[in-house]
Amino acid sequence: MDLTYTQEEEDFRARLRSWLGTALPGLPAKPAATDWPGRRAYDTAWQRMLYDAGYAGLHWPRDAGGQGATPTQHLIFLEETERAGAPYVGANFVGLLHAGPTLAAEGTVEQRARWLPPILRGDEIWCQGFSEPDAGSDLAALRTRAVRDGDTYVVSGAKIWTSHAEVADWCELLVRTDPAAPKHRGISWLAMPMDAPGVTVRPLRTLAGSAEFAEVFLDEVRIPVSHRVGAENDGWRVTMVTLSFERGTAFVGEVVACRRVLGALARAARANGRWGDAVLRRRLGRLNAQFAALWRLTQWNVSEAQQGGGVPGAGGSVFKLRYSQARQELYDAAAEVLGAGALDADHEWVADRLSSLSYTIAAGTSQIQQNIVAERILGLPKGR
């Protein structure tokens, strides 16, 4: 992994920084956190601006509609957009960071042509229909059933923690197509239109007050077989591709954001007098070292993914495991810096602190990540 910047990469940084300086002042005010229709419109408008400027899907391969940028250019893009305070992917995150890369890696020519351009333009939003109420952390224990009826699947079941389901157009959906097969071998990956008859969405309000998740109930929903990505009953392998993106590269922008927050914490501590606490200073210093190390690990994972055909490896679980804990520690430190202000529900760090509690569960619990690291990287035997 080469951590130096070439002249071409520095020129790319300068062009991007110049474009951001022109584009960002014209953005409207960001909608309230609870206004997901408004946030969808805001996020998709920004995505369209990126598309028109040639920055959408920057690191996606050209044959998937991307720009074919190098891993370093991708990281520069993340650094510069965060430094400038540009919007992140927001409601677009499942399509841009999970479903889109999976379709690029596993989809047919027709599927890629149908779904990737609208994702890159911000025309269509995706949600993720993986988790189920009765499966817990054992994703392979899913029960949502898909019965083949000619050239369609008839799907019934329930999903939970479905991100942005209430504003989504499509859902990356895991279903059981062979109930007699071992649980990891009877699963298929489908693209489901959210406006299909039989789909019911019930938003879930989080601790932070937002309804970005939902329960989704499926009552004999008919999905064309042509919407299956990968072979029938090969969905677990396709899902591992999706999860490798979710854990390996989808969080990279958030590492940059956390480093920005850490700098703001240090400035706030100096301003309110808490910087005189040597214990707090050591805590912030340790966090600074952790996030610097996570950024280097991010660079490694992105480079590895590029060399491995675009799909991240098991090292993403190492990153996700440590990042989840470090993010919680960051916002615990923010509460210490804020003091009584940590109880002010309107402070952005308070909402972020509440959301940070979910990171050791979301995208695979820390216990699951420990198992993956133990078995796939360290070569330890499976637990009984």
GROMACS .gro file of C-alpha atoms in nm:
model
  384
    1MET     CA    1   0.000   0.000   0.000
    2ASP     CA    2   0.155   0.330  -0.113
    3LEU     CA    3   0.048   0.612   0.119
    4THR     CA    4   0.208   0.894  -0.082
    5TYR     CA    5   0.017   1.113  -0.328
    6THR     CA    6   0.111   1.146  -0.694
    7GLN     CA    7   0.088   1.475  -0.880
    8GLU     CA    8  -0.217   1.342  -1.061
    9GLU     CA    9  -0.387   1.271  -0.728
   10GLU     CA   10  -0.300   1.614  -0.593
   11ASP     CA   11  -0.445   1.768  -0.910
   12PHE     CA   12  -0.762   1.563  -0.853
   13ARG     CA   13  -0.779   1.699  -0.497
   14ALA     CA   14  -0.744   2.056  -0.620
   15ARG     CA   15  -1.020   2.015  -0.882
   16LEU     CA   16  -1.253   1.854  -0.629
   17ARG     CA   17  -1.185   2.121  -0.369
   18SER     CA   18  -1.258   2.392  -0.626
   19TRP     CA   19  -1.585   2.228  -0.731
   20LEU     CA   20  -1.698   2.186  -0.370
   21GLY     CA   21  -1.625   2.552  -0.307
   22THR     CA   22  -1.864   2.642  -0.588
   23ALA     CA   23  -2.134   2.378  -0.531
   24LEU     CA   24  -2.187   2.383  -0.156
   25PRO     CA   25  -2.290   2.748  -0.105
   26GLY     CA   26  -2.595   2.690  -0.328
   27LEU     CA   27  -2.736   2.399  -0.126
   28PRO     CA   28  -3.066   2.453   0.060
   29ALA     CA   29  -3.090   2.407   0.436
   30LYS     CA   30  -3.078   2.045   0.547
   31PRO     CA   31  -3.422   1.911   0.649
   32ALA     CA   32  -3.496   1.805   1.005
   33ALA     CA   33  -3.370   1.463   1.113
   34THR     CA   34  -3.728   1.337   1.143
   35ASP     CA   35  -3.834   1.453   0.795
   36TRP     CA   36  -3.735   1.154   0.583
   37PRO     CA   37  -3.927   1.257   0.269
   38GLY     CA   38  -3.747   1.591   0.289
   39ARG     CA   39  -3.415   1.424   0.356
   40ARG     CA   40  -3.468   1.190   0.062
   41ALA     CA   41  -3.521   1.489  -0.166
   42TYR     CA   42  -3.216   1.665  -0.021
   43ASP     CA   43  -2.989   1.359  -0.046
   44THR     CA   44  -3.097   1.263  -0.398
   45ALA     CA   45  -3.052   1.622  -0.519
   46TRP     CA   46  -2.694   1.617  -0.389
   47GLN     CA   47  -2.637   1.280  -0.553
   48ARG     CA   48  -2.756   1.423  -0.884
   49MET     CA   49  -2.511   1.712  -0.845
   50LEU     CA   50  -2.229   1.462  -0.793
   51TYR     CA   51  -2.345   1.266  -1.096
   52ASP     CA   52  -2.357   1.570  -1.321
   53ALA     CA   53  -2.009   1.677  -1.205
   54GLY     CA   54  -1.860   1.331  -1.265
   55TYR     CA   55  -1.811   1.235  -0.900
   56ALA     CA   56  -2.092   0.977  -0.858
   57GLY     CA   57  -1.969   0.622  -0.815
   58LEU     CA   58  -1.617   0.759  -0.830
   59HIS     CA   59  -1.452   0.427  -0.737
   60TRP     CA   60  -1.701   0.202  -0.916
   61PRO     CA   61  -1.567   0.028  -1.227
   62ARG     CA   62  -1.639   0.203  -1.555
   63ASP     CA   63  -1.843  -0.087  -1.687
   64ALA     CA   64  -2.076  -0.036  -1.389
   65GLY     CA   65  -2.120   0.333  -1.467
   66GLY     CA   66  -1.851   0.457  -1.230
   67GLN     CA   67  -1.539   0.662  -1.290
   68GLY     CA   68  -1.286   0.385  -1.229
   69ALA     CA   69  -1.094   0.603  -0.983
   70THR     CA   70  -0.802   0.468  -0.786
   71PRO     CA   71  -0.844   0.377  -0.416
   72THR     CA   72  -0.640   0.686  -0.325
   73GLN     CA   73  -0.866   0.914  -0.529
   74HIS     CA   74  -1.166   0.761  -0.353
   75LEU     CA   75  -1.010   0.837  -0.014
   76ILE     CA   76  -0.921   1.189  -0.123
   77PHE     CA   77  -1.285   1.238  -0.225
   78LEU     CA   78  -1.399   1.130   0.122
   79GLU     CA   79  -1.144   1.351   0.296
   80GLU     CA   80  -1.229   1.659   0.093
   81THR     CA   81  -1.607   1.626   0.104
   82GLU     CA   82  -1.595   1.580   0.481
   83ARG     CA   83  -1.350   1.867   0.525
   84ALA     CA   84  -1.584   2.091   0.324
   85GLY     CA   85  -1.891   1.983   0.522
   86ALA     CA   86  -2.059   1.832   0.215
   87PRO     CA   87  -2.362   1.603   0.256
   88TYR     CA   88  -2.289   1.234   0.302
   89VAL     CA   89  -2.484   0.961   0.119
   90GLY     CA   90  -2.779   0.982   0.361
   91ALA     CA   91  -3.088   0.802   0.231
   92ASN     CA   92  -2.883   0.679  -0.066
   93PHE     CA   93  -2.650   0.469   0.150
   94VAL     CA   94  -2.796   0.121   0.087
   95GLY     CA   95  -2.801   0.169  -0.288
   96LEU     CA   96  -2.462   0.337  -0.315
   97LEU     CA   97  -2.272   0.136  -0.055
   98HIS     CA   98  -2.441  -0.207  -0.046
   99ALA     CA   99  -2.687  -0.294  -0.322
  100GLY     CA  100  -2.515  -0.106  -0.602
  101PRO     CA  101  -2.169  -0.259  -0.545
  102THR     CA  102  -2.332  -0.603  -0.511
  103LEU     CA  103  -2.515  -0.559  -0.842
  104ALA     CA  104  -2.194  -0.438  -1.003
  105ALA     CA  105  -2.013  -0.750  -0.882
  106GLU     CA  106  -2.287  -1.013  -0.920
  107GLY     CA  107  -2.561  -0.878  -1.146
  108THR     CA  108  -2.628  -0.970  -1.507
  109VAL     CA  109  -2.571  -0.721  -1.787
  110GLU     CA  110  -2.945  -0.647  -1.789
  111GLN     CA  111  -2.964  -0.603  -1.412
  112ARG     CA  112  -2.667  -0.369  -1.406
  113ALA     CA  113  -2.816  -0.162  -1.689
  114ARG     CA  114  -3.155  -0.142  -1.513
  115TRP     CA  115  -3.052  -0.058  -1.157
  116LEU     CA  116  -2.706   0.099  -1.147
  117PRO     CA  117  -2.769   0.422  -1.344
  118PRO     CA  118  -3.072   0.525  -1.129
  119ILE     CA  119  -2.868   0.458  -0.813
  120LEU     CA  120  -2.582   0.675  -0.935
  121ARG     CA  121  -2.815   0.955  -1.047
  122GLY     CA  122  -3.008   0.951  -0.721
  123ASP     CA  123  -3.330   0.862  -0.902
  124GLU     CA  124  -3.402   0.554  -0.690
  125ILE     CA  125  -3.349   0.474  -0.323
  126TRP     CA  126  -3.285   0.124  -0.188
  127CYS     CA  127  -3.343  -0.031   0.152
  128GLN     CA  128  -3.210  -0.353   0.304
  129GLY     CA  129  -3.445  -0.641   0.388
  130PHE     CA  130  -3.212  -0.881   0.567
  131SER     CA  131  -3.287  -0.894   0.942
  132GLU     CA  132  -3.597  -1.066   1.076
  133PRO     CA  133  -3.779  -1.044   1.411
  134ASP     CA  134  -3.719  -1.409   1.503
  135ALA     CA  135  -3.368  -1.456   1.364
  136GLY     CA  136  -3.168  -1.229   1.594
  137SER     CA  137  -2.803  -1.210   1.490
  138ASP     CA  138  -2.829  -1.538   1.302
  139LEU     CA  139  -2.905  -1.400   0.957
  140ALA     CA  140  -2.913  -1.747   0.803
  141ALA     CA  141  -3.209  -1.834   1.028
  142LEU     CA  142  -3.437  -1.613   0.817
  143ARG     CA  143  -3.785  -1.749   0.746
  144THR     CA  144  -3.927  -1.519   0.480
  145ARG     CA  145  -4.043  -1.767   0.216
  146ALA     CA  146  -4.033  -1.737  -0.164
  147VAL     CA  147  -4.231  -1.998  -0.358
  148ARG     CA  148  -4.164  -2.028  -0.731
  149ASP     CA  149  -4.473  -1.981  -0.948
  150GLY     CA  150  -4.365  -1.985  -1.311
  151ASP     CA  151  -4.151  -1.681  -1.377
  152THR     CA  152  -4.230  -1.515  -1.041
  153TYR     CA  153  -4.163  -1.576  -0.673
  154VAL     CA  154  -4.449  -1.541  -0.425
  155VAL     CA  155  -4.296  -1.399  -0.108
  156SER     CA  156  -4.441  -1.391   0.244
  157GLY     CA  157  -4.275  -1.303   0.572
  158ALA     CA  158  -4.149  -1.009   0.777
  159LYS     CA  159  -3.832  -0.800   0.799
  160ILE     CA  160  -3.713  -0.560   1.066
  161TRP     CA  161  -3.457  -0.277   1.097
  162THR     CA  162  -3.514  -0.204   0.728
  163SER     CA  163  -3.327   0.121   0.676
  164HIS     CA  164  -3.523   0.395   0.493
  165ALA     CA  165  -3.799   0.155   0.389
  166GLU     CA  166  -4.060   0.428   0.405
  167VAL     CA  167  -3.888   0.633   0.132
  168ALA     CA  168  -3.730   0.348  -0.069
  169ASP     CA  169  -3.812   0.239  -0.422
  170TRP     CA  170  -3.634  -0.098  -0.405
  171CYS     CA  171  -3.530  -0.348  -0.141
  172GLU     CA  172  -3.236  -0.589  -0.144
  173LEU     CA  173  -3.429  -0.883  -0.001
  174LEU     CA  174  -3.315  -1.218   0.135
  175VAL     CA  175  -3.566  -1.501   0.108
  176ARG     CA  176  -3.570  -1.874   0.167
  177THR     CA  177  -3.629  -2.055  -0.162
  178ASP     CA  178  -3.553  -2.409  -0.038
  179PRO     CA  179  -3.673  -2.474   0.318
  180ALA     CA  180  -3.542  -2.833   0.304
  181ALA     CA  181  -3.182  -2.725   0.239
  182PRO     CA  182  -2.929  -2.649   0.514
  183LYS     CA  183  -3.004  -2.298   0.632
  184HIS     CA  184  -2.709  -2.133   0.455
  185ARG     CA  185  -2.786  -2.305   0.124
  186GLY     CA  186  -3.156  -2.240   0.067
  187ILE     CA  187  -3.142  -1.859   0.042
  188SER     CA  188  -3.181  -1.629  -0.260
  189TRP     CA  189  -3.111  -1.255  -0.306
  190LEU     CA  190  -3.395  -1.063  -0.474
  191ALA     CA  191  -3.456  -0.704  -0.579
  192MET     CA  192  -3.809  -0.618  -0.465
  193PRO     CA  193  -4.004  -0.308  -0.574
  194MET     CA  194  -4.137  -0.142  -0.260
  195ASP     CA  195  -4.462  -0.043  -0.432
  196ALA     CA  196  -4.552  -0.406  -0.510
  197PRO     CA  197  -4.895  -0.520  -0.384
  198GLY     CA  198  -4.865  -0.693  -0.047
  199VAL     CA  199  -4.579  -0.478   0.090
  200THR     CA  200  -4.663  -0.300   0.418
  201VAL     CA  201  -4.414  -0.065   0.586
  202ARG     CA  202  -4.441   0.026   0.954
  203PRO     CA  203  -4.178   0.285   1.066
  204LEU     CA  204  -3.988   0.227   1.392
  205ARG     CA  205  -3.891   0.526   1.606
  206THR     CA  206  -3.537   0.508   1.742
  207LEU     CA  207  -3.393   0.627   2.073
  208ALA     CA  208  -3.274   0.940   1.894
  209GLY     CA  209  -3.633   1.021   1.785
  210SER     CA  210  -3.589   0.946   1.414
  211ALA     CA  211  -3.783   0.685   1.215
  212GLU     CA  212  -3.509   0.576   0.978
  213PHE     CA  213  -3.589   0.207   1.032
  214ALA     CA  214  -3.906   0.014   0.968
  215GLU     CA  215  -4.074  -0.320   0.994
  216VAL     CA  216  -4.174  -0.456   0.653
  217PHE     CA  217  -4.450  -0.715   0.615
  218LEU     CA  218  -4.477  -0.919   0.296
  219ASP     CA  219  -4.807  -1.086   0.209
  220GLU     CA  220  -4.779  -1.294  -0.109
  221VAL     CA  221  -4.570  -1.032  -0.286
  222ARG     CA  222  -4.497  -1.133  -0.644
  223ILE     CA  223  -4.138  -1.069  -0.757
  224PRO     CA  224  -4.013  -1.162  -1.106
  225VAL     CA  225  -3.749  -1.434  -1.117
  226SER     CA  226  -3.549  -1.196  -1.335
  227HIS     CA  227  -3.501  -0.985  -1.019
  228ARG     CA  228  -3.295  -1.258  -0.855
  229VAL     CA  229  -2.926  -1.173  -0.828
  230GLY     CA  230  -2.715  -1.486  -0.855
  231ALA     CA  231  -2.846  -1.840  -0.887
  232GLU     CA  232  -3.143  -1.972  -0.692
  233ASN     CA  233  -3.032  -2.089  -0.346
  234ASP     CA  234  -2.693  -1.917  -0.392
  235GLY     CA  235  -2.807  -1.610  -0.204
  236TRP     CA  236  -2.584  -1.667   0.098
  237ARG     CA  237  -2.273  -1.627  -0.116
  238VAL     CA  238  -2.418  -1.312  -0.275
  239THR     CA  239  -2.506  -1.187   0.073
  240MET     CA  240  -2.145  -1.228   0.182
  241VAL     CA  241  -2.052  -0.996  -0.103
  242THR     CA  242  -2.309  -0.742   0.019
  243LEU     CA  243  -2.189  -0.768   0.380
  244SER     CA  244  -1.826  -0.736   0.276
  245PHE     CA  245  -1.911  -0.397   0.126
  246GLU     CA  246  -2.123  -0.301   0.428
  247ARG     CA  247  -1.846  -0.384   0.676
  248GLY     CA  248  -1.539  -0.326   0.465
  249THR     CA  249  -1.583   0.004   0.281
  250ALA     CA  250  -1.923   0.153   0.364
  251PHE     CA  251  -1.798   0.314   0.687
  252VAL     CA  252  -1.494   0.486   0.543
  253GLY     CA  253  -1.658   0.828   0.524
  254GLU     CA  254  -1.763   0.799   0.886
  255VAL     CA  255  -1.403   0.758   1.000
  256VAL     CA  256  -1.325   1.096   0.844
  257ALA     CA  257  -1.631   1.242   1.019
  258CYS     CA  258  -1.521   1.101   1.355
  259ARG     CA  259  -1.177   1.258   1.316
  260ARG     CA  260  -1.346   1.591   1.248
  261VAL     CA  261  -1.563   1.552   1.559
  262LEU     CA  262  -1.255   1.468   1.765
  263GLY     CA  263  -1.089   1.791   1.657
  264ALA     CA  264  -1.404   1.983   1.747
  265LEU     CA  265  -1.408   1.812   2.088
  266ALA     CA  266  -1.054   1.926   2.159
  267ARG     CA  267  -1.144   2.285   2.065
  268ALA     CA  268  -1.457   2.273   2.281
  269ALA     CA  269  -1.256   2.142   2.578
  270ARG     CA  270  -1.010   2.429   2.542
  271ALA     CA  271  -1.295   2.678   2.522
  272ASN     CA  272  -1.486   2.556   2.829
  273GLY     CA  273  -1.184   2.492   3.051
  274ARG     CA  274  -1.197   2.112   3.055
  275TRP     CA  275  -0.869   2.090   2.867
  276GLY     CA  276  -0.695   2.134   3.201
  277ASP     CA  277  -0.801   1.782   3.299
  278ALA     CA  278  -0.500   1.563   3.220
  279VAL     CA  279  -0.711   1.247   3.221
  280LEU     CA  280  -0.942   1.393   2.957
  281ARG     CA  281  -0.647   1.503   2.744
  282ARG     CA  282  -0.502   1.152   2.755
  283ARG     CA  283  -0.842   1.012   2.660
  284LEU     CA  284  -0.868   1.240   2.357
  285GLY     CA  285  -0.509   1.162   2.262
  286ARG     CA  286  -0.578   0.789   2.273
  287LEU     CA  287  -0.888   0.839   2.056
  288ASN     CA  288  -0.681   1.039   1.809
  289ALA     CA  289  -0.437   0.750   1.782
  290GLN     CA  290  -0.723   0.501   1.739
  291PHE     CA  291  -0.886   0.692   1.456
  292ALA     CA  292  -0.552   0.753   1.285
  293ALA     CA  293  -0.496   0.376   1.295
  294LEU     CA  294  -0.850   0.311   1.168
  295TRP     CA  295  -0.789   0.548   0.878
  296ARG     CA  296  -0.476   0.353   0.785
  297LEU     CA  297  -0.677   0.030   0.810
  298THR     CA  298  -0.939   0.192   0.587
  299GLN     CA  299  -0.670   0.268   0.330
  300TRP     CA  300  -0.555  -0.091   0.349
  301ASN     CA  301  -0.907  -0.233   0.307
  302VAL     CA  302  -0.990  -0.006   0.015
  303SER     CA  303  -0.662  -0.092  -0.157
  304GLU     CA  304  -0.716  -0.463  -0.093
  305ALA     CA  305  -1.067  -0.442  -0.236
  306GLN     CA  306  -0.936  -0.276  -0.551
  307GLN     CA  307  -0.672  -0.544  -0.597
  308GLY     CA  308  -0.927  -0.819  -0.527
  309GLY     CA  309  -1.166  -0.719  -0.804
  310GLY     CA  310  -1.354  -0.456  -0.602
  311VAL     CA  311  -1.490  -0.681  -0.326
  312PRO     CA  312  -1.349  -0.619   0.026
  313GLY     CA  313  -1.203  -0.909   0.220
  314ALA     CA  314  -1.255  -1.038   0.573
  315GLY     CA  315  -1.035  -0.757   0.703
  316GLY     CA  316  -1.347  -0.542   0.694
  317SER     CA  317  -1.466  -0.725   1.004
  318VAL     CA  318  -1.149  -0.618   1.188
  319PHE     CA  319  -1.226  -0.259   1.097
  320LYS     CA  320  -1.596  -0.281   1.182
  321LEU     CA  321  -1.526  -0.443   1.518
  322ARG     CA  322  -1.284  -0.175   1.634
  323TYR     CA  323  -1.465   0.118   1.471
  324SER     CA  324  -1.793   0.035   1.645
  325GLN     CA  325  -1.626   0.052   1.986
  326ALA     CA  326  -1.415   0.356   1.905
  327ARG     CA  327  -1.722   0.550   1.791
  328GLN     CA  328  -1.897   0.480   2.121
  329GLU     CA  329  -1.585   0.586   2.311
  330LEU     CA  330  -1.569   0.908   2.107
  331TYR     CA  331  -1.920   1.013   2.203
  332ASP     CA  332  -1.869   0.910   2.564
  333ALA     CA  333  -1.579   1.155   2.561
  334ALA     CA  334  -1.807   1.414   2.398
  335ALA     CA  335  -2.046   1.379   2.692
  336GLU     CA  336  -1.755   1.440   2.930
  337VAL     CA  337  -1.650   1.751   2.739
  338LEU     CA  338  -2.007   1.887   2.720
  339GLY     CA  339  -2.083   1.828   3.086
  340ALA     CA  340  -2.442   1.939   3.155
  341GLY     CA  341  -2.474   2.021   2.786
  342ALA     CA  342  -2.476   1.647   2.720
  343LEU     CA  343  -2.839   1.652   2.831
  344ASP     CA  344  -2.939   1.909   2.567
  345ALA     CA  345  -3.137   1.706   2.314
  346ASP     CA  346  -3.082   1.972   2.047
  347HIS     CA  347  -2.703   1.936   2.046
  348GLU     CA  348  -2.583   1.738   1.744
  349TRP     CA  349  -2.338   1.536   1.953
  350VAL     CA  350  -2.619   1.416   2.179
  351ALA     CA  351  -2.806   1.261   1.887
  352ASP     CA  352  -2.481   1.115   1.755
  353ARG     CA  353  -2.404   0.968   2.096
  354LEU     CA  354  -2.741   0.791   2.103
  355SER     CA  355  -2.697   0.658   1.749
  356SER     CA  356  -2.345   0.536   1.831
  357LEU     CA  357  -2.495   0.280   2.069
  358SER     CA  358  -2.630   0.089   1.770
  359TYR     CA  359  -2.296   0.039   1.598
  360THR     CA  360  -2.196  -0.269   1.795
  361ILE     CA  361  -2.520  -0.427   1.664
  362ALA     CA  362  -2.577  -0.277   1.317
  363ALA     CA  363  -2.415  -0.443   1.013
  364GLY     CA  364  -2.337  -0.751   1.220
  365THR     CA  365  -2.293  -0.758   1.597
  366SER     CA  366  -1.947  -0.736   1.750
  367GLN     CA  367  -1.979  -1.099   1.857
  368ILE     CA  368  -2.039  -1.202   1.495
  369GLN     CA  369  -1.739  -0.996   1.382
  370GLN     CA  370  -1.521  -1.165   1.646
  371ASN     CA  371  -1.627  -1.504   1.510
  372ILE     CA  372  -1.542  -1.398   1.153
  373VAL     CA  373  -1.200  -1.270   1.257
  374ALA     CA  374  -1.131  -1.585   1.459
  375GLU     CA  375  -1.237  -1.830   1.189
  376ARG     CA  376  -1.152  -1.659   0.858
  377ILE     CA  377  -0.841  -1.466   0.952
  378LEU     CA  378  -0.687  -1.647   1.248
  379GLY     CA  379  -0.796  -1.992   1.131
  380LEU     CA  380  -0.941  -2.094   1.467
  381PRO     CA  381  -1.197  -2.377   1.478
  382LYS     CA  382  -1.566  -2.295   1.475
  383GLY     CA  383  -1.731  -2.264   1.816
  384ARG     CA  384  -1.974  -2.530   1.923
   0.00000   0.00000   0.00000
